[in-house]
PDB file of C-alpha atoms in Angstrom:
ATOM      1  CA  THR A 172      88.308 101.423 137.833  1.00 51.00           C
ATOM      2  CA  THR A 173      88.819  98.384 139.948  1.00 53.00           C
ATOM      3  CA  ILE A 174      85.922  96.204 140.953  1.00 52.00           C
ATOM      4  CA  SER A 175      86.483  93.977 143.879  1.00 50.00           C
ATOM      5  CA  THR A 176      84.191  91.231 144.938  1.00 50.00           C
ATOM      6  CA  THR A 177      84.066  89.255 148.060  1.00 52.00           C
ATOM      7  CA  THR A 178      82.674  85.781 148.111  1.00 53.00           C
ATOM      8  CA  THR A 179      81.638  83.921 151.146  1.00 53.00           C
ATOM      9  CA  SER A 180      81.406  80.179 151.188  1.00 54.00           C
ATOM     10  CA  LEU A 181      78.820  78.640 153.427  1.00 56.00           C
ATOM     11  CA  THR A 182      79.225  74.970 154.008  1.00 58.00           C
ATOM     12  CA  THR A 183      76.040  73.296 155.024  1.00 59.00           C
ATOM     13  CA  SER A 184      76.115  69.747 156.144  1.00 55.00           C
ATOM     14  CA  LEU A 185      73.157  67.975 154.654  1.00 52.00           C
ATOM     15  CA  PRO A 186      72.102  64.696 156.198  1.00 64.00           C
ATOM     16  CA  SER A 187      72.561  61.690 153.980  1.00 82.00           C
ATOM     17  CA  ARG A 188      69.420  60.449 152.293  1.00 83.00           C
ATOM     18  CA  LEU A 189      67.577  57.813 154.304  1.00 91.00           C
ATOM     19  CA  GLY A 190      65.809  56.242 151.352  1.00 95.00           C
ATOM     20  CA  SER A 191      63.508  57.096 148.499  1.00 95.00           C
ATOM     21  CA  PHE A 192      60.028  56.344 147.227  1.00 96.00           C
ATOM     22  CA  LEU A 193      58.096  56.839 144.001  1.00 97.00           C
ATOM     23  CA  VAL A 194      54.513  58.056 143.559  1.00 97.00           C
ATOM     24  CA  ILE A 195      52.162  57.124 140.721  1.00 96.00           C
ATOM     25  CA  GLY A 196      48.462  57.533 140.142  1.00 91.00           C
ATOM     26  CA  ASP A 197      45.747  57.207 137.552  1.00 90.00           C
ATOM     27  CA  TRP A 198      48.046  54.871 135.634  1.00 88.00           C
ATOM     28  CA  GLY A 199      45.585  52.213 134.560  1.00 80.00           C
ATOM     29  CA  TRP A 200      45.214  51.614 130.816  1.00 82.00           C
ATOM     30  CA  ASP A 201      42.687  49.540 128.932  1.00 85.00           C
ATOM     31  CA  PRO A 202      42.526  49.028 125.154  1.00 82.00           C
ATOM     32  CA  ASP A 203      38.739  49.292 125.051  1.00 82.00           C
ATOM     33  CA  VAL A 204      38.317  52.640 126.798  1.00 80.00           C
ATOM     34  CA  HIS A 205      41.345  54.756 125.992  1.00 71.00           C
ATOM     35  CA  GLY A 206      40.320  55.906 122.532  1.00 68.00           C
ATOM     36  CA  GLU A 207      43.154  56.408 120.117  1.00 74.00           C
ATOM     37  CA  ILE A 208      45.784  54.970 122.449  1.00 75.00           C
ATOM     38  CA  THR A 209      45.976  51.495 120.983  1.00 76.00           C
ATOM     39  CA  SER A 210      48.769  50.003 123.072  1.00 82.00           C
ATOM     40  CA  ARG A 211      50.098  50.154 126.582  1.00 85.00           C
ATOM     41  CA  GLY A 212      53.204  51.890 125.227  1.00 87.00           C
ATOM     42  CA  CYS A 213      52.719  55.031 127.312  1.00 87.00           C
ATOM     43  CA  GLN A 214      52.121  53.018 130.471  1.00 90.00           C
ATOM     44  CA  GLN A 215      55.157  50.864 129.674  1.00 94.00           C
ATOM     45  CA  ALA A 216      57.318  53.962 129.149  1.00 94.00           C
ATOM     46  CA  VAL A 217      56.320  55.254 132.588  1.00 94.00           C
ATOM     47  CA  ALA A 218      56.965  51.831 134.146  1.00 96.00           C
ATOM     48  CA  ASP A 219      60.386  51.600 132.471  1.00 97.00           C
ATOM     49  CA  SER A 220      61.268  55.121 133.633  1.00 97.00           C
ATOM     50  CA  MET A 221      60.248  54.192 137.172  1.00 97.00           C
ATOM     51  CA  ALA A 222      62.481  51.107 137.025  1.00 98.00           C
ATOM     52  CA  ASP A 223      65.402  53.182 135.702  1.00 97.00           C
ATOM     53  CA  THR A 224      64.869  55.758 138.451  1.00 97.00           C
ATOM     54  CA  ALA A 225      64.701  53.051 141.133  1.00 97.00           C
ATOM     55  CA  ARG A 226      67.986  51.581 139.884  1.00 96.00           C
ATOM     56  CA  LEU A 227      69.613  55.018 139.815  1.00 96.00           C
ATOM     57  CA  LEU A 228      68.445  55.845 143.346  1.00 95.00           C
ATOM     58  CA  GLY A 229      69.436  52.437 144.678  1.00 95.00           C
ATOM     59  CA  ASP A 230      67.440  52.802 147.877  1.00 96.00           C
ATOM     60  CA  LEU A 231      63.763  52.522 146.915  1.00 97.00           C
ATOM     61  CA  LYS A 232      61.685  51.698 149.983  1.00 97.00           C
ATOM     62  CA  PHE A 233      58.134  51.738 148.567  1.00 97.00           C
ATOM     63  CA  VAL A 234      55.808  53.038 145.866  1.00 98.00           C
ATOM     64  CA  VAL A 235      52.773  55.189 146.654  1.00 98.00           C
ATOM     65  CA  ASN A 236      49.896  54.314 144.309  1.00 97.00           C
ATOM     66  CA  VAL A 237      47.065  56.836 144.481  1.00 94.00           C
ATOM     67  CA  GLY A 238      44.494  54.741 142.603  1.00 93.00           C
ATOM     68  CA  ASP A 239      42.670  54.245 139.321  1.00 91.00           C
ATOM     69  CA  SER A 240      44.987  51.309 138.753  1.00 93.00           C
ATOM     70  CA  PHE A 241      42.683  49.023 136.807  1.00 93.00           C
ATOM     71  CA  TYR A 242      40.661  50.701 134.074  1.00 89.00           C
ATOM     72  CA  PRO A 243      37.882  50.722 133.288  1.00 90.00           C
ATOM     73  CA  ASP A 244      36.216  48.960 136.223  1.00 90.00           C
ATOM     74  CA  GLY A 245      38.738  47.589 138.711  1.00 92.00           C
ATOM     75  CA  VAL A 246      39.495  43.958 139.506  1.00 94.00           C
ATOM     76  CA  ARG A 247      36.936  41.416 140.707  1.00 93.00           C
ATOM     77  CA  ASN A 248      39.195  39.372 143.008  1.00 94.00           C
ATOM     78  CA  LYS A 249      42.787  38.339 143.708  1.00 94.00           C
ATOM     79  CA  SER A 250      42.768  35.920 140.745  1.00 96.00           C
ATOM     80  CA  ASP A 251      41.575  38.505 138.213  1.00 96.00           C
ATOM     81  CA  PRO A 252      43.930  38.289 135.187  1.00 97.00           C
ATOM     82  CA  GLN A 253      44.314  42.083 135.215  1.00 95.00           C
ATOM     83  CA  TRP A 254      46.728  41.726 138.149  1.00 97.00           C
ATOM     84  CA  ASP A 255      49.093  40.193 135.593  1.00 96.00           C
ATOM     85  CA  SER A 256      48.220  42.009 132.375  1.00 94.00           C
ATOM     86  CA  LYS A 257      48.011  45.504 133.867  1.00 93.00           C
ATOM     87  CA  TRP A 258      50.504  45.375 136.742  1.00 96.00           C
ATOM     88  CA  ARG A 259      52.852  42.376 137.045  1.00 97.00           C
ATOM     89  CA  ASP A 260      53.568  42.206 133.297  1.00 96.00           C
ATOM     90  CA  VAL A 261      54.131  45.972 133.074  1.00 96.00           C
ATOM     91  CA  TYR A 262      56.136  46.932 136.173  1.00 97.00           C
ATOM     92  CA  THR A 263      59.443  45.146 136.738  1.00 97.00           C
ATOM     93  CA  LYS A 264      59.908  42.677 139.558  1.00 97.00           C
ATOM     94  CA  GLU A 265      62.435  45.141 140.972  1.00 96.00           C
ATOM     95  CA  LEU A 266      59.662  47.727 141.346  1.00 97.00           C
ATOM     96  CA  ARG A 267      57.307  45.124 142.768  1.00 97.00           C
ATOM     97  CA  ASP A 268      59.900  43.931 145.292  1.00 97.00           C
ATOM     98  CA  VAL A 269      58.903  46.852 147.512  1.00 97.00           C
ATOM     99  CA  PRO A 270      55.435  47.481 148.932  1.00 97.00           C
ATOM    100  CA  TRP A 271      52.994  49.488 146.814  1.00 97.00           C
ATOM    101  CA  TYR A 272      50.970  51.491 149.354  1.00 98.00           C
ATOM    102  CA  SER A 273      47.696  51.907 147.538  1.00 96.00           C
ATOM    103  CA  VAL A 274      44.231  53.405 147.760  1.00 95.00           C
ATOM    104  CA  TYR A 275      41.207  52.921 145.561  1.00 91.00           C
ATOM    105  CA  GLY A 276      40.433  55.280 142.723  1.00 89.00           C
ATOM    106  CA  ASN A 277      36.804  55.604 141.678  1.00 85.00           C
ATOM    107  CA  HIS A 278      37.348  53.283 138.674  1.00 86.00           C
ATOM    108  CA  ASP A 279      38.836  50.625 140.949  1.00 90.00           C
ATOM    109  CA  TYR A 280      35.540  50.245 142.795  1.00 85.00           C
ATOM    110  CA  HIS A 281      33.257  49.513 139.838  1.00 84.00           C
ATOM    111  CA  GLN A 282      33.528  45.693 139.839  1.00 87.00           C
ATOM    112  CA  ASP A 283      35.350  45.235 143.126  1.00 87.00           C
ATOM    113  CA  PRO A 284      33.240  43.520 145.794  1.00 86.00           C
ATOM    114  CA  CYS A 285      34.609  46.138 148.197  1.00 82.00           C
ATOM    115  CA  ALA A 286      32.129  48.682 146.877  1.00 79.00           C
ATOM    116  CA  CYS A 287      29.274  46.760 148.533  1.00 77.00           C
ATOM    117  CA  ALA A 288      31.085  44.872 151.297  1.00 78.00           C
ATOM    118  CA  ASP A 289      30.864  45.359 155.014  1.00 79.00           C
ATOM    119  CA  ASP A 290      33.962  43.186 155.482  1.00 82.00           C
ATOM    120  CA  PHE A 291      37.207  44.501 153.984  1.00 79.00           C
ATOM    121  CA  LYS A 292      38.412  40.926 153.488  1.00 80.00           C
ATOM    122  CA  GLU A 293      36.013  40.763 150.523  1.00 85.00           C
ATOM    123  CA  CYS A 294      37.847  43.592 148.766  1.00 90.00           C
ATOM    124  CA  ALA A 295      39.882  42.567 145.715  1.00 93.00           C
ATOM    125  CA  GLN A 296      42.709  45.028 146.351  1.00 94.00           C
ATOM    126  CA  VAL A 297      42.862  44.947 150.142  1.00 94.00           C
ATOM    127  CA  ASN A 298      45.956  43.087 151.320  1.00 95.00           C
ATOM    128  CA  MET A 299      46.896  43.249 155.000  1.00 94.00           C
ATOM    129  CA  ASN A 300      50.261  41.518 154.651  1.00 94.00           C
ATOM    130  CA  THR A 301      53.079  43.966 153.887  1.00 89.00           C
ATOM    131  CA  SER A 302      55.319  41.004 152.974  1.00 93.00           C
ATOM    132  CA  ASP A 303      52.906  39.761 150.286  1.00 96.00           C
ATOM    133  CA  LEU A 304      54.300  41.650 147.310  1.00 96.00           C
ATOM    134  CA  ASN A 305      52.080  39.808 144.828  1.00 96.00           C
ATOM    135  CA  TYR A 306      49.493  42.530 145.490  1.00 97.00           C
ATOM    136  CA  PHE A 307      49.380  46.122 146.641  1.00 96.00           C
ATOM    137  CA  TYR A 308      49.646  46.761 150.359  1.00 97.00           C
ATOM    138  CA  MET A 309      46.286  48.130 151.479  1.00 95.00           C
ATOM    139  CA  PRO A 310      45.242  46.820 154.906  1.00 94.00           C
ATOM    140  CA  ASP A 311      42.069  48.931 154.816  1.00 91.00           C
ATOM    141  CA  THR A 312      40.616  51.533 152.492  1.00 88.00           C
ATOM    142  CA  SER A 313      42.315  54.210 154.634  1.00 91.00           C
ATOM    143  CA  PHE A 314      45.423  53.462 156.653  1.00 96.00           C
ATOM    144  CA  ASN A 315      48.803  54.720 157.793  1.00 97.00           C
ATOM    145  CA  VAL A 316      52.287  53.215 157.794  1.00 97.00           C
ATOM    146  CA  GLN A 317      55.150  54.371 160.006  1.00 97.00           C
ATOM    147  CA  HIS A 318      58.645  54.350 158.513  1.00 95.00           C
ATOM    148  CA  GLU A 319      60.875  55.022 161.495  1.00 95.00           C
ATOM    149  CA  ASP A 320      63.943  54.417 159.300  1.00 92.00           C
ATOM    150  CA  LEU A 321      62.863  57.337 157.084  1.00 93.00           C
ATOM    151  CA  LYS A 322      61.366  59.465 159.864  1.00 93.00           C
ATOM    152  CA  LEU A 323      58.175  59.396 157.802  1.00 95.00           C
ATOM    153  CA  GLU A 324      54.543  58.418 158.136  1.00 97.00           C
ATOM    154  CA  VAL A 325      52.557  57.510 155.019  1.00 97.00           C
ATOM    155  CA  ILE A 326      48.860  58.340 155.393  1.00 96.00           C
ATOM    156  CA  ALA A 327      46.522  56.851 152.797  1.00 95.00           C
ATOM    157  CA  LEU A 328      42.958  58.144 152.668  1.00 92.00           C
ATOM    158  CA  ASP A 329      40.183  56.777 150.483  1.00 88.00           C
ATOM    159  CA  MET A 330      38.213  59.872 149.561  1.00 85.00           C
ATOM    160  CA  ASN A 331      35.832  58.068 147.189  1.00 80.00           C
ATOM    161  CA  TYR A 332      33.068  57.882 149.747  1.00 72.00           C
ATOM    162  CA  TYR A 333      33.155  61.619 150.255  1.00 72.00           C
ATOM    163  CA  THR A 334      33.684  62.766 146.689  1.00 70.00           C
ATOM    164  CA  TRP A 335      32.270  60.070 144.411  1.00 61.00           C
ATOM    165  CA  VAL A 336      29.581  58.265 146.411  1.00 58.00           C
ATOM    166  CA  ASN A 337      26.695  59.576 144.315  1.00 60.00           C
ATOM    167  CA  TYR A 338      28.580  59.085 141.053  1.00 61.00           C
ATOM    168  CA  THR A 339      30.407  55.792 141.572  1.00 58.00           C
ATOM    169  CA  CYS A 340      27.669  53.751 143.200  1.00 63.00           C
ATOM    170  CA  HIS A 341      25.544  53.382 140.078  1.00 64.00           C
ATOM    171  CA  TRP A 342      28.549  51.798 138.333  1.00 64.00           C
ATOM    172  CA  THR A 343      28.950  49.136 141.030  1.00 66.00           C
ATOM    173  CA  PRO A 344      27.056  45.861 141.531  1.00 65.00           C
ATOM    174  CA  CYS A 345      25.619  47.207 144.803  1.00 70.00           C
ATOM    175  CA  GLU A 346      21.898  47.258 145.313  1.00 66.00           C
ATOM    176  CA  ASP A 347      20.413  50.740 145.503  1.00 57.00           C
TER     177      ASP A 347
END
């Protein structure tokens, strides 16, 4: 018995990659609220893996940060030491040399003046300058960014108002 097989080769031309991005969320860690996790080792391992991946890809354009960045209660202002201890000292400069498109998680609102503000300029995480990489890029609590070079639009929506308003507000400094 002879078995004959026929193979067909299809050559598909894939377009070259235009760039890459990383996504992270709910990454905040705090020694006082994370129970038996006594060091930022897990967070550091994720940060190191992100840095390794960025180096391997070689074309990182931005990071999408979906919130809950500063446990347990957010940051109070742009000079809050948590910007250093929980972000700048954890994630490499290489990772912070691209914009971090960010939204608030419910924990991020607790001490942030943004929870009670009518003016977004009072918000501790809002940063309207995409070139200011000392902070996340968040020009408003919901926003969009066009990346023509990637043929991509990033849409960031703050859903806290719709999903957490009755739960989060009692944790904030806002008057009832």
